[in-house]
Structure formats: C-alpha cells, structure tokens
C-alpha cells in the first residue's frame, strides 16, 4: 500500500511541472510591456514617476495610442489585455466557461 502511494506521488509530481515549449510560452513578453509603458509615459503621463500598480496597469493597456489623457481613478474605463487571470472557486470556473 505504501509503495503504491509513493508511486502515485511520483507520477503526479512528474506531470505537475511544464517542460519544453509550454514552459517557454508562459514567460511574459517584457519587451512589449516596456514599449507600452514608454508610449504611455510619453503621451498621456508626461514622464511623471509611477507607482508599481500604475506600471502594471499601463503595461497591460490594450491600445495606448487611443488614450488622449491620463485616466481618472473612479471615472475612467480602461481596456486591458491581461496575460493571466487567477481565479479560485467554482463560480470562477463558470466565468471562464462563459468567456
């Protein structure tokens, strides 16, 4: 019985990590993020210093060139292109299936 449990753990462990081209595909495109952030800084943000949250948001903007002014918190809508979305429960699975 104990041998079977160890063998099962080894099988699960082997398949839990991605290797090969799948592992490379999960790395974000940092060059694209830097391009978007540079464009956002020069056009709408007037080279002001940014917080980490602002850098993440502006790096994931769908189309920086369509924005004419800096977004106003609580009033502006942003079109974002997220790379990943973390969800936890069964309602999250339903949301993924819908979209």
Short mmCIF file of N, CA, C and O in Angstrom, two decimals:
data_model
loop_
_atom_site.label_atom_id
_atom_site.label_comp_id
_atom_site.label_asym_id
_atom_site.label_seq_id
_atom_site.Cartn_x
_atom_site.Cartn_y
_atom_site.Cartn_z
N UNK A 1 0.82 -1.20 0.00
CA UNK A 1 0.00 0.00 0.00
C UNK A 1 0.86 1.27 0.00
O UNK A 1 0.59 2.21 -0.72
N UNK A 2 1.91 1.28 0.82
CA UNK A 2 2.78 2.44 0.90
C UNK A 2 3.52 2.63 -0.41
O UNK A 2 3.69 3.75 -0.89
N UNK A 3 3.97 1.55 -1.04
CA UNK A 3 4.65 1.67 -2.33
C UNK A 3 3.74 2.28 -3.38
O UNK A 3 4.18 3.10 -4.19
N UNK A 4 2.48 1.90 -3.38
CA UNK A 4 1.54 2.45 -4.35
C UNK A 4 1.35 3.96 -4.15
O UNK A 4 1.24 4.71 -5.11
N UNK A 5 1.31 4.38 -2.89
CA UNK A 5 1.15 5.81 -2.62
C UNK A 5 2.37 6.59 -3.08
O UNK A 5 2.25 7.67 -3.65
N UNK A 6 3.57 6.05 -2.85
CA UNK A 6 4.77 6.73 -3.31
C UNK A 6 4.82 6.79 -4.83
O UNK A 6 5.18 7.82 -5.41
N UNK A 7 4.46 5.71 -5.47
CA UNK A 7 4.45 5.69 -6.93
C UNK A 7 3.46 6.71 -7.47
O UNK A 7 3.73 7.42 -8.44
N UNK A 8 2.29 6.82 -6.83
CA UNK A 8 1.28 7.79 -7.26
C UNK A 8 1.79 9.22 -7.07
O UNK A 8 1.61 10.06 -7.94
N UNK A 9 2.46 9.50 -5.96
CA UNK A 9 3.02 10.83 -5.74
C UNK A 9 4.06 11.17 -6.80
O UNK A 9 4.13 12.29 -7.28
N UNK A 10 4.88 10.21 -7.17
CA UNK A 10 5.90 10.47 -8.19
C UNK A 10 5.27 10.76 -9.55
O UNK A 10 5.73 11.62 -10.28
N UNK A 11 4.20 10.06 -9.88
CA UNK A 11 3.52 10.30 -11.15
C UNK A 11 2.90 11.69 -11.16
O UNK A 11 3.04 12.44 -12.11
N UNK A 12 2.23 12.07 -10.08
CA UNK A 12 1.62 13.39 -10.01
C UNK A 12 2.69 14.47 -10.06
O UNK A 12 2.56 15.45 -10.76
N UNK A 13 3.79 14.27 -9.37
CA UNK A 13 4.87 15.25 -9.37
C UNK A 13 5.47 15.41 -10.75
O UNK A 13 5.79 16.49 -11.18
N UNK A 14 5.59 14.34 -11.47
CA UNK A 14 6.17 14.39 -12.81
C UNK A 14 5.30 15.23 -13.75
O UNK A 14 5.81 15.97 -14.57
N UNK A 15 4.00 15.11 -13.65
CA UNK A 15 3.13 15.83 -14.57
C UNK A 15 2.75 17.22 -14.08
O UNK A 15 2.10 17.96 -14.77
N UNK A 16 3.15 17.60 -12.89
CA UNK A 16 2.76 18.89 -12.34
C UNK A 16 3.54 20.06 -12.94
O UNK A 16 3.08 21.17 -12.93
N UNK A 17 4.74 19.82 -13.45
CA UNK A 17 5.54 20.91 -13.99
C UNK A 17 5.58 20.83 -15.50
O UNK A 17 5.69 19.76 -16.08
N UNK A 18 5.51 21.99 -16.13
CA UNK A 18 5.57 22.04 -17.59
C UNK A 18 7.02 22.08 -18.04
O UNK A 18 7.86 22.74 -17.43
N UNK A 19 7.32 21.36 -19.10
CA UNK A 19 8.66 21.37 -19.67
C UNK A 19 8.55 21.58 -21.16
O UNK A 19 7.51 21.38 -21.76
N UNK A 20 9.64 21.97 -21.76
CA UNK A 20 9.65 22.14 -23.21
C UNK A 20 9.06 23.45 -23.64
O UNK A 20 9.13 24.45 -22.94
N UNK A 21 8.41 23.47 -24.81
CA UNK A 21 7.89 24.73 -25.36
C UNK A 21 6.77 25.33 -24.52
O UNK A 21 6.55 26.53 -24.53
N UNK A 22 6.05 24.51 -23.76
CA UNK A 22 4.97 25.04 -22.92
C UNK A 22 5.53 25.95 -21.83
O UNK A 22 4.96 26.96 -21.49
N UNK A 23 6.67 25.57 -21.26
CA UNK A 23 7.27 26.38 -20.20
C UNK A 23 7.75 27.72 -20.75
O UNK A 23 7.64 28.74 -20.09
N UNK A 24 8.26 27.75 -21.93
CA UNK A 24 8.74 29.00 -22.53
C UNK A 24 7.59 29.92 -22.88
O UNK A 24 7.72 31.12 -22.83
N UNK A 25 6.45 29.37 -23.26
CA UNK A 25 5.31 30.19 -23.67
C UNK A 25 4.71 30.93 -22.48
O UNK A 25 4.01 31.92 -22.67
N UNK A 26 4.95 30.48 -21.25
CA UNK A 26 4.34 31.13 -20.09
C UNK A 26 5.12 32.35 -19.60
O UNK A 26 4.70 33.02 -18.69
N UNK A 27 6.25 32.66 -20.21
CA UNK A 27 7.03 33.83 -19.81
C UNK A 27 6.42 35.07 -20.47
O UNK A 27 6.20 35.08 -21.68
N UNK A 28 6.13 36.11 -19.68
CA UNK A 28 5.54 37.32 -20.26
C UNK A 28 6.48 38.01 -21.25
O UNK A 28 7.69 37.89 -21.15
N UNK A 29 5.90 38.74 -22.16
CA UNK A 29 6.66 39.48 -23.16
C UNK A 29 7.04 40.84 -22.58
O UNK A 29 6.35 41.83 -22.75
N UNK A 30 8.19 40.87 -21.88
CA UNK A 30 8.60 42.09 -21.20
C UNK A 30 8.96 43.21 -22.17
O UNK A 30 8.81 44.38 -21.84
N UNK A 31 9.42 42.88 -23.34
CA UNK A 31 9.75 43.90 -24.33
C UNK A 31 8.50 44.67 -24.73
O UNK A 31 8.51 45.90 -24.83
N UNK A 32 7.40 43.95 -24.94
CA UNK A 32 6.13 44.61 -25.28
C UNK A 32 5.64 45.47 -24.12
O UNK A 32 5.15 46.58 -24.33
N UNK A 33 5.79 44.98 -22.88
CA UNK A 33 5.40 45.77 -21.72
C UNK A 33 6.19 47.08 -21.66
O UNK A 33 5.62 48.14 -21.40
N UNK A 34 7.49 47.00 -21.90
CA UNK A 34 8.32 48.21 -21.87
C UNK A 34 7.92 49.19 -22.96
O UNK A 34 7.91 50.40 -22.74
N UNK A 35 7.59 48.68 -24.14
CA UNK A 35 7.16 49.55 -25.23
C UNK A 35 5.87 50.27 -24.87
O UNK A 35 5.73 51.48 -25.08
N UNK A 36 4.91 49.53 -24.34
CA UNK A 36 3.63 50.14 -23.94
C UNK A 36 3.82 51.16 -22.84
O UNK A 36 3.22 52.24 -22.87
N UNK A 37 4.65 50.83 -21.85
CA UNK A 37 4.88 51.74 -20.74
C UNK A 37 5.59 53.01 -21.20
O UNK A 37 5.24 54.12 -20.78
N UNK A 38 6.56 52.88 -22.09
CA UNK A 38 7.26 54.04 -22.62
C UNK A 38 6.31 54.93 -23.41
O UNK A 38 6.33 56.16 -23.28
N UNK A 39 5.45 54.31 -24.22
CA UNK A 39 4.49 55.09 -25.00
C UNK A 39 3.49 55.80 -24.09
O UNK A 39 3.15 56.96 -24.30
N UNK A 40 3.04 55.10 -23.04
CA UNK A 40 2.09 55.71 -22.10
C UNK A 40 2.74 56.87 -21.36
O UNK A 40 2.12 57.92 -21.17
N UNK A 41 3.98 56.68 -20.95
CA UNK A 41 4.68 57.76 -20.25
C UNK A 41 4.85 59.00 -21.13
O UNK A 41 4.67 60.12 -20.68
N UNK A 42 5.21 58.79 -22.36
CA UNK A 42 5.49 59.94 -23.23
C UNK A 42 4.22 60.63 -23.72
O UNK A 42 4.22 61.85 -23.92
N UNK A 43 3.13 59.90 -23.91
CA UNK A 43 1.93 60.53 -24.47
C UNK A 43 0.96 61.03 -23.42
O UNK A 43 0.58 62.21 -23.44
N UNK A 44 0.56 60.19 -22.48
CA UNK A 44 -0.52 60.60 -21.57
C UNK A 44 -0.05 60.94 -20.17
O UNK A 44 -0.75 61.61 -19.43
N UNK A 45 1.15 60.51 -19.79
CA UNK A 45 1.57 60.71 -18.41
C UNK A 45 2.62 61.81 -18.24
O UNK A 45 3.00 62.13 -17.12
N UNK A 46 3.12 62.36 -19.32
CA UNK A 46 4.06 63.47 -19.31
C UNK A 46 5.29 63.18 -18.47
O UNK A 46 5.77 64.01 -17.72
N UNK A 47 5.80 61.94 -18.57
CA UNK A 47 7.03 61.49 -17.91
C UNK A 47 7.02 61.67 -16.39
O UNK A 47 8.04 61.95 -15.77
N UNK A 48 5.87 61.50 -15.77
CA UNK A 48 5.76 61.56 -14.31
C UNK A 48 6.21 60.22 -13.72
O UNK A 48 6.07 59.18 -14.35
N UNK A 49 6.73 60.21 -12.48
CA UNK A 49 7.08 58.94 -11.85
C UNK A 49 5.81 58.14 -11.55
O UNK A 49 4.76 58.70 -11.23
N UNK A 50 5.90 56.81 -11.66
CA UNK A 50 4.74 55.94 -11.49
C UNK A 50 4.92 54.99 -10.32
O UNK A 50 6.04 54.59 -10.00
N UNK A 51 3.81 54.59 -9.72
CA UNK A 51 3.84 53.55 -8.71
C UNK A 51 3.87 52.19 -9.41
O UNK A 51 3.66 52.11 -10.62
N UNK A 52 4.12 51.13 -8.66
CA UNK A 52 4.15 49.79 -9.24
C UNK A 52 2.79 49.42 -9.83
O UNK A 52 2.71 48.87 -10.93
N UNK A 53 1.71 49.76 -9.14
CA UNK A 53 0.37 49.45 -9.65
C UNK A 53 0.10 50.16 -10.98
O UNK A 53 -0.48 49.57 -11.90
N UNK A 54 0.52 51.41 -11.08
CA UNK A 54 0.32 52.15 -12.33
C UNK A 54 1.15 51.53 -13.46
O UNK A 54 0.69 51.43 -14.59
N UNK A 55 2.38 51.12 -13.15
CA UNK A 55 3.21 50.50 -14.17
C UNK A 55 2.57 49.22 -14.69
O UNK A 55 2.57 48.96 -15.89
N UNK A 56 2.01 48.42 -13.79
CA UNK A 56 1.36 47.17 -14.21
C UNK A 56 0.14 47.47 -15.08
O UNK A 56 -0.06 46.85 -16.12
N UNK A 57 -0.69 48.43 -14.66
CA UNK A 57 -1.88 48.77 -15.44
C UNK A 57 -1.53 49.32 -16.81
O UNK A 57 -2.07 48.90 -17.83
N UNK A 58 -0.60 50.27 -16.86
CA UNK A 58 -0.25 50.88 -18.14
C UNK A 58 0.48 49.91 -19.06
O UNK A 58 0.39 50.02 -20.28
N UNK A 59 1.21 48.95 -18.50
CA UNK A 59 1.89 47.95 -19.33
C UNK A 59 0.89 46.98 -19.96
O UNK A 59 1.19 46.34 -20.96
N UNK A 60 -0.31 46.86 -19.37
CA UNK A 60 -1.32 45.95 -19.90
C UNK A 60 -2.44 46.67 -20.64
O UNK A 60 -3.47 46.07 -20.95
N UNK A 61 -2.27 47.94 -20.95
CA UNK A 61 -3.27 48.65 -21.75
C UNK A 61 -3.37 48.04 -23.13
O UNK A 61 -2.37 47.68 -23.74
N UNK A 62 -4.59 47.93 -23.63
CA UNK A 62 -4.80 47.32 -24.95
C UNK A 62 -4.27 48.21 -26.06
O UNK A 62 -3.56 47.76 -26.95
N UNK A 63 -4.62 49.49 -26.03
CA UNK A 63 -4.18 50.41 -27.07
C UNK A 63 -3.85 51.76 -26.43
O UNK A 63 -4.75 52.55 -26.15
N UNK A 64 -2.59 52.01 -26.21
CA UNK A 64 -2.16 53.24 -25.55
C UNK A 64 -2.41 54.46 -26.42
O UNK A 64 -2.79 55.53 -25.94
N UNK A 65 -2.25 54.31 -27.72
CA UNK A 65 -2.38 55.46 -28.63
C UNK A 65 -3.80 56.00 -28.69
O UNK A 65 -4.00 57.16 -29.07
N UNK A 66 -4.81 55.22 -28.33
CA UNK A 66 -6.19 55.70 -28.37
C UNK A 66 -6.53 56.59 -27.18
O UNK A 66 -7.52 57.31 -27.20
N UNK A 67 -5.71 56.56 -26.13
CA UNK A 67 -5.97 57.39 -24.95
C UNK A 67 -5.45 58.80 -25.18
O UNK A 67 -4.35 58.99 -25.65
N UNK A 68 -6.26 59.80 -24.85
CA UNK A 68 -5.87 61.19 -25.07
C UNK A 68 -5.39 61.86 -23.79
O UNK A 68 -4.65 62.84 -23.86
N UNK A 69 -5.81 61.36 -22.63
CA UNK A 69 -5.38 61.95 -21.37
C UNK A 69 -5.19 60.84 -20.34
O UNK A 69 -5.60 59.70 -20.56
N UNK A 70 -4.59 61.19 -19.23
CA UNK A 70 -4.37 60.21 -18.17
C UNK A 70 -5.72 59.78 -17.58
O UNK A 70 -6.62 60.61 -17.42
N UNK A 71 -5.87 58.49 -17.27
CA UNK A 71 -7.14 58.04 -16.70
C UNK A 71 -7.37 58.62 -15.31
O UNK A 71 -6.44 58.82 -14.54
N UNK A 72 -8.63 58.91 -15.01
CA UNK A 72 -9.02 59.45 -13.71
C UNK A 72 -9.53 58.30 -12.86
O UNK A 72 -10.48 57.61 -13.25
N UNK A 73 -8.91 58.05 -11.69
CA UNK A 73 -9.36 56.94 -10.85
C UNK A 73 -10.82 57.08 -10.46
O UNK A 73 -11.27 58.14 -10.03
N UNK A 74 -11.59 56.01 -10.64
CA UNK A 74 -13.00 56.00 -10.30
C UNK A 74 -13.92 56.51 -11.39
O UNK A 74 -15.14 56.38 -11.27
N UNK A 75 -13.38 57.10 -12.45
CA UNK A 75 -14.22 57.64 -13.52
C UNK A 75 -13.92 57.04 -14.88
O UNK A 75 -14.81 56.86 -15.70
N UNK A 76 -12.67 56.77 -15.17
CA UNK A 76 -12.26 56.30 -16.50
C UNK A 76 -12.36 54.78 -16.60
O UNK A 76 -12.19 54.06 -15.61
N UNK A 77 -12.64 54.32 -17.80
CA UNK A 77 -12.64 52.90 -18.10
C UNK A 77 -11.39 52.58 -18.91
O UNK A 77 -11.03 53.33 -19.82
N UNK A 78 -10.73 51.46 -18.58
CA UNK A 78 -9.52 51.06 -19.28
C UNK A 78 -9.77 49.77 -20.05
O UNK A 78 -10.44 48.87 -19.55
N UNK A 79 -9.24 49.69 -21.24
CA UNK A 79 -9.25 48.44 -22.00
C UNK A 79 -7.92 47.75 -21.75
O UNK A 79 -6.87 48.22 -22.20
N UNK A 80 -7.94 46.66 -20.99
CA UNK A 80 -6.72 45.96 -20.61
C UNK A 80 -6.61 44.63 -21.34
O UNK A 80 -7.62 44.02 -21.70
N UNK A 81 -5.39 44.18 -21.53
CA UNK A 81 -5.11 42.87 -22.13
C UNK A 81 -4.29 42.05 -21.14
O UNK A 81 -3.06 42.02 -21.22
N UNK A 82 -4.96 41.40 -20.19
CA UNK A 82 -4.21 40.63 -19.19
C UNK A 82 -3.63 39.35 -19.80
O UNK A 82 -4.21 38.77 -20.71
N UNK A 83 -2.48 38.94 -19.28
CA UNK A 83 -1.86 37.69 -19.73
C UNK A 83 -2.45 36.50 -18.99
O UNK A 83 -2.64 35.44 -19.56
N UNK A 84 -2.70 36.69 -17.72
CA UNK A 84 -3.21 35.61 -16.88
C UNK A 84 -4.28 36.16 -15.95
O UNK A 84 -4.26 37.32 -15.59
N UNK A 85 -5.19 35.29 -15.55
CA UNK A 85 -6.22 35.66 -14.59
C UNK A 85 -6.26 34.56 -13.54
O UNK A 85 -6.40 33.38 -13.88
N UNK A 86 -6.11 34.91 -12.28
CA UNK A 86 -6.15 33.93 -11.20
C UNK A 86 -7.55 33.90 -10.60
O UNK A 86 -8.10 34.93 -10.22
N UNK A 87 -8.13 32.71 -10.57
CA UNK A 87 -9.47 32.54 -10.01
C UNK A 87 -9.46 31.35 -9.06
O UNK A 87 -8.67 30.44 -9.22
N UNK A 88 -10.40 31.35 -8.08
CA UNK A 88 -10.31 30.38 -7.01
C UNK A 88 -11.40 29.32 -6.97
O UNK A 88 -11.12 28.17 -6.77
N UNK A 89 -12.64 29.68 -7.06
CA UNK A 89 -13.70 28.75 -6.72
C UNK A 89 -14.51 28.32 -7.94
O UNK A 89 -14.15 28.58 -9.07
N UNK A 90 -15.64 27.65 -7.68
CA UNK A 90 -16.46 27.12 -8.75
C UNK A 90 -17.10 28.21 -9.60
O UNK A 90 -17.28 28.06 -10.80
N UNK A 91 -17.44 29.36 -8.99
CA UNK A 91 -18.01 30.44 -9.78
C UNK A 91 -16.98 31.00 -10.75
O UNK A 91 -17.32 31.47 -11.83
N UNK A 92 -15.71 30.95 -10.39
CA UNK A 92 -14.66 31.37 -11.30
C UNK A 92 -14.58 30.44 -12.51
O UNK A 92 -14.38 30.89 -13.62
N UNK A 93 -14.75 29.15 -12.28
CA UNK A 93 -14.76 28.21 -13.39
C UNK A 93 -15.91 28.49 -14.33
O UNK A 93 -15.77 28.40 -15.55
N UNK A 94 -17.05 28.86 -13.79
CA UNK A 94 -18.20 29.21 -14.63
C UNK A 94 -17.91 30.47 -15.43
O UNK A 94 -18.26 30.57 -16.61
N UNK A 95 -17.24 31.44 -14.83
CA UNK A 95 -16.88 32.67 -15.54
C UNK A 95 -15.93 32.35 -16.70
O UNK A 95 -16.07 32.91 -17.79
N UNK A 96 -14.98 31.47 -16.47
CA UNK A 96 -14.05 31.09 -17.53
C UNK A 96 -14.80 30.39 -18.67
O UNK A 96 -14.54 30.64 -19.85
N UNK A 97 -15.74 29.53 -18.33
CA UNK A 97 -16.50 28.82 -19.36
C UNK A 97 -17.37 29.78 -20.17
O UNK A 97 -17.61 29.56 -21.36
N UNK A 98 -17.86 30.85 -19.56
CA UNK A 98 -18.71 31.81 -20.27
C UNK A 98 -17.92 32.67 -21.24
O UNK A 98 -18.40 33.04 -22.28
N UNK A 99 -16.70 33.00 -20.87
CA UNK A 99 -15.93 33.92 -21.69
C UNK A 99 -14.83 33.16 -22.35
O UNK A 99 -14.14 33.45 -23.14
#
